[in-house]
Structures are given as C-alpha cells and as structure tokens.
Short mmCIF file of C-alpha atoms in Angstrom, two decimals:
data_model
loop_
_atom_site.label_atom_id
_atom_site.label_comp_id
_atom_site.label_asym_id
_atom_site.label_seq_id
_atom_site.Cartn_x
_atom_site.Cartn_y
_atom_site.Cartn_z
CA MET A 1046 -16.46 8.27 -9.45
CA PHE A 1047 -13.22 7.00 -7.99
CA ASP A 1048 -9.64 7.77 -8.94
CA ALA A 1049 -8.73 4.10 -8.66
CA VAL A 1050 -10.37 0.72 -8.06
CA VAL A 1051 -8.16 -1.93 -6.46
CA ILE A 1052 -9.03 -5.60 -7.02
CA GLY A 1053 -7.46 -8.36 -4.96
CA ASP A 1054 -6.72 -9.83 -1.54
CA ALA A 1055 -7.35 -8.52 1.94
CA ASN A 1056 -6.58 -10.29 5.19
CA ILE A 1057 -5.43 -9.80 8.76
CA ASP A 1058 -1.69 -9.70 9.45
CA LEU A 1059 -0.60 -10.81 12.91
CA VAL A 1060 2.97 -9.54 13.25
CA VAL A 1061 5.26 -11.13 15.87
CA PRO A 1062 8.29 -8.82 16.07
CA GLY A 1063 11.58 -10.19 17.33
CA CYS A 1064 10.48 -13.83 17.21
CA ASN A 1065 12.88 -15.93 15.15
CA GLN A 1066 11.49 -19.38 15.78
CA VAL A 1067 8.26 -21.32 15.53
CA PRO A 1068 7.34 -23.19 18.74
CA GLN A 1069 8.11 -26.90 18.81
CA PRO A 1070 5.38 -29.35 19.91
CA GLY A 1071 4.55 -28.71 23.56
CA GLN A 1072 6.60 -25.52 23.65
CA GLU A 1073 5.41 -22.00 24.46
CA ILE A 1074 7.39 -18.93 23.38
CA LEU A 1075 6.76 -15.63 25.14
CA VAL A 1076 7.13 -12.47 23.04
CA ASP A 1077 7.00 -8.76 23.81
CA ASN A 1078 4.17 -7.99 21.43
CA ILE A 1079 1.82 -9.37 18.78
CA ALA A 1080 0.23 -6.68 16.63
CA MET A 1081 -2.77 -6.89 14.28
CA HIS A 1082 -2.81 -4.98 11.01
CA VAL A 1083 -4.60 -4.96 7.67
CA GLY A 1084 -2.72 -7.29 5.32
CA GLY A 1085 -2.84 -8.64 1.79
CA GLY A 1086 -1.01 -7.02 -1.10
CA ALA A 1087 -4.06 -5.39 -2.67
CA ALA A 1088 -5.37 -4.09 0.66
CA LEU A 1089 -1.98 -2.68 1.68
CA PHE A 1090 -1.68 -0.98 -1.70
CA ALA A 1091 -5.20 0.47 -1.39
CA VAL A 1092 -4.54 1.90 2.08
CA SER A 1093 -1.20 3.38 1.04
CA LEU A 1094 -2.70 4.95 -2.09
CA ALA A 1095 -5.65 6.38 -0.14
CA LYS A 1096 -3.32 7.91 2.47
CA LEU A 1097 -1.64 9.82 -0.37
CA GLY A 1098 -4.97 11.43 -1.27
CA ILE A 1099 -6.26 9.21 -4.09
CA ARG A 1100 -9.98 8.34 -4.00
CA VAL A 1101 -9.93 4.53 -3.80
CA ALA A 1102 -12.55 1.80 -4.00
CA PHE A 1103 -11.74 -1.80 -3.04
CA ASN A 1104 -13.08 -4.96 -4.68
CA GLY A 1105 -12.47 -8.25 -2.88
CA VAL A 1106 -14.03 -10.83 -0.56
CA LEU A 1107 -14.10 -10.71 3.25
CA GLY A 1108 -15.56 -13.07 5.81
CA ASN A 1109 -18.67 -12.29 7.85
CA ASP A 1110 -16.62 -12.10 11.03
CA THR A 1111 -14.79 -9.78 13.41
CA HIS A 1112 -11.68 -9.68 11.23
CA GLY A 1113 -13.70 -8.75 8.16
CA ARG A 1114 -15.37 -5.93 10.08
CA TYR A 1115 -11.97 -4.77 11.35
CA ILE A 1116 -10.68 -4.45 7.77
CA ARG A 1117 -13.81 -2.59 6.66
CA GLU A 1118 -13.38 -0.18 9.58
CA ARG A 1119 -9.72 0.46 8.71
CA PHE A 1120 -10.69 1.04 5.08
CA ALA A 1121 -13.35 3.52 6.22
CA GLU A 1122 -10.74 5.43 8.24
CA TYR A 1123 -8.90 6.19 5.02
CA GLY A 1124 -12.00 6.90 2.94
CA ILE A 1125 -11.80 3.67 0.92
CA ASP A 1126 -15.15 2.79 -0.64
CA THR A 1127 -16.17 -0.82 0.16
CA ARG A 1128 -19.44 -1.15 -1.76
CA MET A 1129 -17.81 -3.62 -4.15
CA VAL A 1130 -16.51 -5.84 -1.34
CA GLN A 1131 -18.35 -9.17 -1.20
CA THR A 1132 -19.09 -11.03 2.04
CA SER A 1133 -18.36 -14.76 2.07
CA LYS A 1134 -20.92 -17.25 3.31
CA GLU A 1135 -18.36 -20.07 3.37
CA HIS A 1136 -15.02 -18.80 4.62
CA ASN A 1137 -13.66 -16.62 7.37
CA THR A 1138 -11.43 -13.65 6.57
CA GLY A 1139 -7.87 -14.69 5.78
CA ILE A 1140 -5.10 -14.45 8.37
CA SER A 1141 -1.33 -14.39 7.97
CA ILE A 1142 1.06 -14.69 10.93
CA ALA A 1143 4.49 -13.14 10.28
CA PHE A 1144 7.46 -14.12 12.43
CA ASN A 1145 10.66 -12.05 12.73
CA PRO A 1146 9.55 -9.50 10.13
CA GLY A 1147 12.81 -7.52 10.25
CA SER A 1148 14.88 -10.14 8.44
CA ASP A 1149 14.01 -13.47 6.81
CA ARG A 1150 10.30 -13.54 7.47
CA SER A 1151 8.38 -16.75 8.06
CA PHE A 1152 4.62 -16.99 7.57
CA ILE A 1153 1.68 -19.15 8.53
CA THR A 1154 -1.19 -18.21 6.21
CA TYR A 1155 -4.88 -19.03 5.88
CA TRP A 1156 -6.22 -17.65 2.57
CA GLY A 1157 -9.80 -17.74 3.79
CA SER A 1158 -12.35 -15.71 1.84
CA ASN A 1159 -9.69 -14.54 -0.65
CA ILE A 1160 -9.93 -17.85 -2.49
CA GLU A 1161 -13.46 -16.92 -3.58
CA LEU A 1162 -12.34 -13.90 -5.61
CA ARG A 1163 -12.80 -14.72 -9.28
CA PHE A 1164 -12.03 -12.42 -12.17
CA ASP A 1165 -14.74 -13.75 -14.49
CA ASN A 1166 -17.78 -12.71 -12.44
CA LEU A 1167 -16.96 -9.13 -11.45
CA ASP A 1168 -19.38 -6.27 -12.09
CA ILE A 1169 -17.68 -4.33 -14.88
CA GLU A 1170 -20.15 -1.43 -14.69
CA GLN A 1171 -19.26 -0.90 -11.04
CA ILE A 1172 -15.52 -1.17 -11.60
CA VAL A 1173 -15.36 1.31 -14.47
CA GLN A 1174 -16.70 4.03 -12.19
CA GLY A 1175 -12.99 4.40 -11.52
CA SER A 1176 -10.73 5.98 -14.10
CA HIS A 1177 -7.90 3.59 -13.16
CA VAL A 1178 -7.95 -0.08 -12.09
CA HIS A 1179 -5.13 -1.87 -10.25
CA LEU A 1180 -5.13 -5.67 -10.42
CA THR A 1181 -3.36 -8.28 -8.31
CA GLY A 1182 -3.80 -12.03 -7.91
CA TYR A 1183 -2.45 -13.27 -11.25
CA LYS A 1184 -1.97 -17.06 -11.01
CA GLY A 1185 -0.49 -17.96 -14.38
CA LYS A 1186 -2.30 -20.74 -16.22
CA ARG A 1187 -4.75 -21.15 -13.35
CA ASN A 1188 -6.56 -17.86 -14.05
CA HIS A 1189 -4.93 -16.52 -17.21
CA GLU A 1190 -8.07 -16.67 -19.34
CA GLN A 1191 -10.15 -14.99 -16.61
CA TYR A 1192 -7.56 -12.23 -16.39
CA ILE A 1193 -7.35 -11.67 -20.16
CA THR A 1194 -11.14 -11.50 -20.48
CA LEU A 1195 -11.37 -9.00 -17.62
CA VAL A 1196 -8.59 -6.68 -18.81
CA LYS A 1197 -9.94 -6.65 -22.37
CA SER A 1198 -13.35 -5.61 -21.06
CA LEU A 1199 -11.84 -2.94 -18.83
CA LYS A 1200 -9.75 -1.52 -21.69
CA ASP A 1201 -12.85 -1.43 -23.91
CA ASN A 1202 -14.40 0.80 -21.24
CA GLY A 1203 -11.54 3.28 -21.42
CA VAL A 1204 -9.87 2.87 -18.01
CA THR A 1205 -6.12 2.81 -17.49
CA LEU A 1206 -4.72 -0.36 -15.96
CA SER A 1207 -1.85 -1.36 -13.68
CA CYS A 1208 -0.84 -4.74 -12.31
CA ASP A 1209 1.59 -6.16 -9.79
CA VAL A 1210 2.14 -9.62 -11.18
CA GLY A 1211 3.16 -11.12 -7.84
CA TRP A 1212 4.93 -14.35 -6.96
CA ASP A 1213 4.04 -17.47 -8.96
CA ASP A 1214 3.62 -20.09 -6.22
CA SER A 1215 3.14 -22.80 -8.87
CA GLY A 1216 6.76 -22.35 -9.93
CA GLU A 1217 5.79 -22.43 -13.61
CA TRP A 1218 6.49 -18.77 -14.48
CA ASP A 1219 4.41 -19.24 -17.59
CA GLY A 1220 5.09 -17.09 -20.64
CA GLY A 1221 1.41 -16.16 -20.87
CA VAL A 1222 2.32 -13.17 -18.71
CA PHE A 1223 3.74 -11.47 -21.80
CA GLU A 1224 0.37 -11.70 -23.57
CA LEU A 1225 -1.15 -10.12 -20.46
CA MET A 1226 1.35 -7.25 -20.43
CA LYS A 1227 0.03 -5.91 -23.72
CA TYR A 1228 -3.14 -4.60 -22.05
CA PHE A 1229 -1.52 -2.70 -19.17
CA ASP A 1230 -0.47 0.92 -18.90
CA VAL A 1231 1.92 0.13 -16.01
CA PHE A 1232 3.21 -3.36 -15.17
CA LEU A 1233 5.08 -3.89 -11.88
CA MET A 1234 7.14 -6.75 -10.45
CA ASN A 1235 10.19 -7.31 -8.28
CA GLU A 1236 13.65 -8.28 -9.47
CA THR A 1237 13.32 -12.00 -8.70
CA GLU A 1238 9.98 -12.24 -10.50
CA CYS A 1239 11.46 -10.35 -13.46
CA PHE A 1240 14.33 -12.82 -13.86
CA HIS A 1241 12.04 -15.84 -13.44
CA TYR A 1242 9.70 -14.64 -16.19
CA THR A 1243 12.33 -13.52 -18.70
CA GLY A 1244 14.80 -16.32 -17.98
CA MET A 1245 17.56 -13.70 -17.99
CA GLU A 1246 20.05 -12.52 -15.37
CA ASN A 1247 20.54 -8.93 -16.53
CA LEU A 1248 18.08 -6.17 -15.70
CA GLY A 1249 18.70 -4.15 -18.86
CA ASP A 1250 18.20 -7.15 -21.11
CA SER A 1251 15.07 -8.16 -19.19
CA LEU A 1252 13.54 -4.69 -19.45
CA ARG A 1253 14.28 -4.43 -23.17
CA TYR A 1254 12.66 -7.84 -23.69
CA MET A 1255 9.52 -6.91 -21.72
CA SER A 1256 9.25 -3.53 -23.42
CA ALA A 1257 8.31 -5.34 -26.62
CA TYR A 1258 5.07 -6.33 -24.85
CA CYS A 1259 4.39 -3.41 -22.48
CA SER A 1260 5.68 0.12 -22.99
CA HIS A 1261 5.84 0.88 -19.25
CA VAL A 1262 7.40 -1.71 -16.91
CA VAL A 1263 8.73 -1.08 -13.40
CA VAL A 1264 10.98 -3.50 -11.50
CA LYS A 1265 11.43 -3.08 -7.74
CA LEU A 1266 14.93 -3.70 -6.37
CA GLY A 1267 14.24 -3.54 -2.63
CA LYS A 1268 16.66 -1.32 -0.75
CA GLU A 1269 18.54 -0.74 -4.04
CA GLY A 1270 15.62 1.28 -5.39
CA ALA A 1271 13.91 0.65 -8.73
CA ILE A 1272 14.45 0.49 -12.46
CA SER A 1273 11.92 1.14 -15.21
CA VAL A 1274 11.46 1.23 -18.94
CA LYS A 1275 8.95 3.54 -20.60
CA ASN A 1276 8.72 3.92 -24.37
CA GLY A 1277 12.13 2.26 -24.69
CA ILE A 1278 13.92 4.58 -22.23
CA ILE A 1279 15.44 2.86 -19.18
CA LYS A 1280 15.81 4.79 -15.92
CA ARG A 1281 17.18 3.65 -12.58
CA LEU A 1282 16.90 5.40 -9.21
CA PRO A 1283 18.63 4.29 -5.97
CA GLY A 1284 16.64 3.67 -2.81
CA TYR A 1285 16.74 5.62 0.45
CA VAL A 1286 18.92 4.43 3.32
CA VAL A 1287 16.75 3.73 6.38
CA GLU A 1288 16.71 1.26 9.25
CA ALA A 1289 14.28 -1.51 8.31
CA VAL A 1290 12.22 -3.02 11.13
CA ASP A 1291 9.48 -4.72 9.06
CA THR A 1292 9.64 -5.31 5.32
CA THR A 1293 6.03 -6.52 5.11
CA GLY A 1294 4.22 -4.65 2.36
CA ALA A 1295 7.26 -2.67 1.20
CA GLY A 1296 6.62 -3.57 -2.44
CA ASP A 1297 2.95 -2.65 -2.15
CA SER A 1298 3.91 0.70 -0.62
CA PHE A 1299 6.33 1.30 -3.48
CA ASN A 1300 3.52 0.53 -5.93
CA ALA A 1301 1.28 3.08 -4.21
CA GLY A 1302 3.92 5.79 -4.41
CA TYR A 1303 4.75 5.03 -8.02
CA LEU A 1304 1.15 4.90 -9.17
CA PHE A 1305 0.33 8.03 -7.19
CA GLY A 1306 2.94 9.70 -9.37
CA PHE A 1307 1.55 8.10 -12.52
CA LEU A 1308 -2.04 9.10 -11.73
CA SER A 1309 -0.89 12.63 -10.87
CA GLY A 1310 0.76 13.01 -14.27
CA LYS A 1311 4.34 12.92 -12.95
CA ASP A 1312 7.30 11.68 -14.98
CA VAL A 1313 8.91 8.27 -14.44
CA GLU A 1314 11.78 9.60 -12.32
CA THR A 1315 9.44 11.47 -9.95
CA SER A 1316 7.16 8.43 -9.72
CA MET A 1317 10.12 6.19 -8.85
CA ARG A 1318 11.24 8.70 -6.22
CA TYR A 1319 7.75 8.61 -4.70
CA GLY A 1320 7.79 4.82 -4.80
CA ASN A 1321 11.22 4.53 -3.19
CA ALA A 1322 10.24 6.98 -0.46
CA CYS A 1323 6.97 5.15 0.32
CA GLY A 1324 8.82 1.83 0.45
CA ALA A 1325 11.49 3.25 2.77
CA LEU A 1326 8.92 4.78 5.11
CA SER A 1327 6.94 1.53 5.13
CA VAL A 1328 9.85 -0.61 6.34
CA SER A 1329 10.59 1.90 9.11
CA GLY A 1330 7.57 0.77 11.16
CA PHE A 1331 5.78 -2.48 12.00
CA GLY A 1332 2.79 -3.36 9.83
CA GLY A 1333 2.51 -3.16 6.06
CA SER A 1334 0.77 0.22 5.93
CA THR A 1335 1.23 1.64 9.44
CA ASN A 1336 4.13 3.89 8.46
CA THR A 1337 3.16 4.69 4.89
CA PRO A 1338 2.89 8.46 4.38
CA THR A 1339 0.39 11.11 3.53
CA PHE A 1340 1.45 13.32 0.63
CA ASP A 1341 2.81 16.00 2.97
CA GLN A 1342 4.84 13.39 4.86
CA LEU A 1343 6.12 11.99 1.55
CA GLU A 1344 7.32 15.39 0.39
CA GLN A 1345 8.92 16.11 3.76
CA PHE A 1346 10.78 12.78 3.71
CA ILE A 1347 12.14 13.47 0.23
CA ARG A 1348 13.20 17.01 1.22
CA ASP A 1349 14.91 15.76 4.38
CA HIS A 1350 16.88 13.13 2.49
CA GLN A 1351 17.80 15.61 -0.22
CA ASN A 1352 19.18 17.88 2.50
CA ILE A 1353 21.15 14.98 3.98
CA LYS A 1354 22.58 14.14 0.55
CA GLN A 1355 23.57 17.78 -0.08
CA SER A 1356 25.17 17.98 3.37
CA ILE A 1357 27.25 14.87 2.70
CA GLN A 1358 28.36 16.16 -0.71
CA SER A 1359 29.43 19.53 0.72
#
C-alpha cells in the first residue's frame, strides 16, 4: 500500500542560472553553471511529498535512456515506488531548459515520453493500492473524457483525489473543468488559472463560484501566499518573505506541503501554512525540488519565521 499515487509528467530540467538571453545564430554564451535536476510538475510534487515522509508511488512514462535512469535513481533516493512507470519504445525522456530562473523564466522544452501518458489505459487495480491519488496533465477538451472516466473509476474504488489543473496551453479554458471538479476532494490551481476559468477578477467571487462544484478548492498566490474555500468557508494566509533564486516548481512544492497537511488530517490553515513554507523553501535554491524540506526542516522553518514575526511585533 502507498499513501499516495502521483500520475503525470516527469522530465529532466537543465537550469541555466543567471542567463537572461538565448544565443543568436552563430553566437556562444558562456555561463557559470548548468545544473541538471528532476523536472515535470508531477515528478517535482512526488519528490517533495516523499521528502515530507509520505509513501509515494509514481505513474508516468520515461524513455529508455540515461535521463530516464537518472530520474528513476532520484526517485529511489526518496523511496518513491516506480513499478507503475512505463518505459517508452518510441521517445526519449523529456527535457526542459530553463533560462534565468530567478525572474521571468524562458524555456525550451521537449515533451518526449510524456506525450505517451494516456488516462484511459491505466491499471486501476495498481493505482488504488494507494489511499490517495494526485492527478496532473488535464488538457481541457483534448482529454476531458479520459479524465472523467478515470476519476469516476477511482472514486468508485474509494480513494481520495486531488488535482492541480495546470495551465491550459490551448487557450480555451473550457468550462468542462467544473464538471471535473465535482469528483475531487482537493482541487488546486494558481491565481491566473482561477481567473481564466471563472472569467472573474475577484478571488472571493471566484472561490464562491467554484465551491458550488467542489467543496475544497485552493488557489496559489505566489509570494502572496494562498487562499482556499472549504465547505463554504474562505481562508487566506500570507506567504513567507524569502529571497527567491529559482521559482521553478514552487507551485508543485506548495501542493506537496498542502496535501501533506490534508493527508495528515490537518486543518485548512495548517495545510496552507505547510504549503506556503514548502513553496518559500523551494524558491530559495536552484532546482524544483532541491531545497524542498523534510518534515523536521518544514517545522523548523515555520518556527524560525514565527520567532522573526514575534520579534518584529515586540
């Protein structure tokens, strides 16, 4: 049995810190460092959740190559079960190159084996070995029916469900997402995605609208923290003030902290505090999961910042 099964993308992130331009034809740019990390929203979430002490299994597709083996090895370091990970015969493992990750990031991305992940041919019996399932990779109309079929089957098997809806690269922001919300125990998104889907410009109005479809919605506000609605009650918690050096994976780290709280039976406010702390720690180091905490580190960070706050107030 697992505490949580994570379904979605995994790739290599090549992070180029301090580089704020892409080379022109015939040009070479020298940089101080290029670092390789595990990337992909689902993979970053899985690593961050495992570091907090949750027993995690990952379900996705990797290439039969050095990068795929690297990701499997990193997963193994954190005790993530990879028996559900498929190996592609057609594509290499995906790669994303991130330039200038401290500010307005630019990316060059090859999806690779991730494009083979389908939600209508997964082994349900394997997945429901976990008591909770976290889903990513929603593509609106392109995979809505696959998604609905999968989540219905998972709910019929008694698992709890969470989802980070993610960015709609089609630009449609289809209203089918509200049908999807009905099946989830926790539904997460960021502020921009929230406004695109609801068509509103006010967080309170947006949350009240979404709460008619899902009783537990969380909206990430970046450095401003997070806001949530659960059973009609809206709560907002400010973020922690830290120096950000790499915002890659900050939202996925928040998700891990929040869902760690949820899976541990904590209340919404505590879960948001965990999420904000994990997000803040994540942006303090290069790589999407390099600086995400263990549970002891999470508690220490929260205590330290509480002491700072009390010192300022006194």
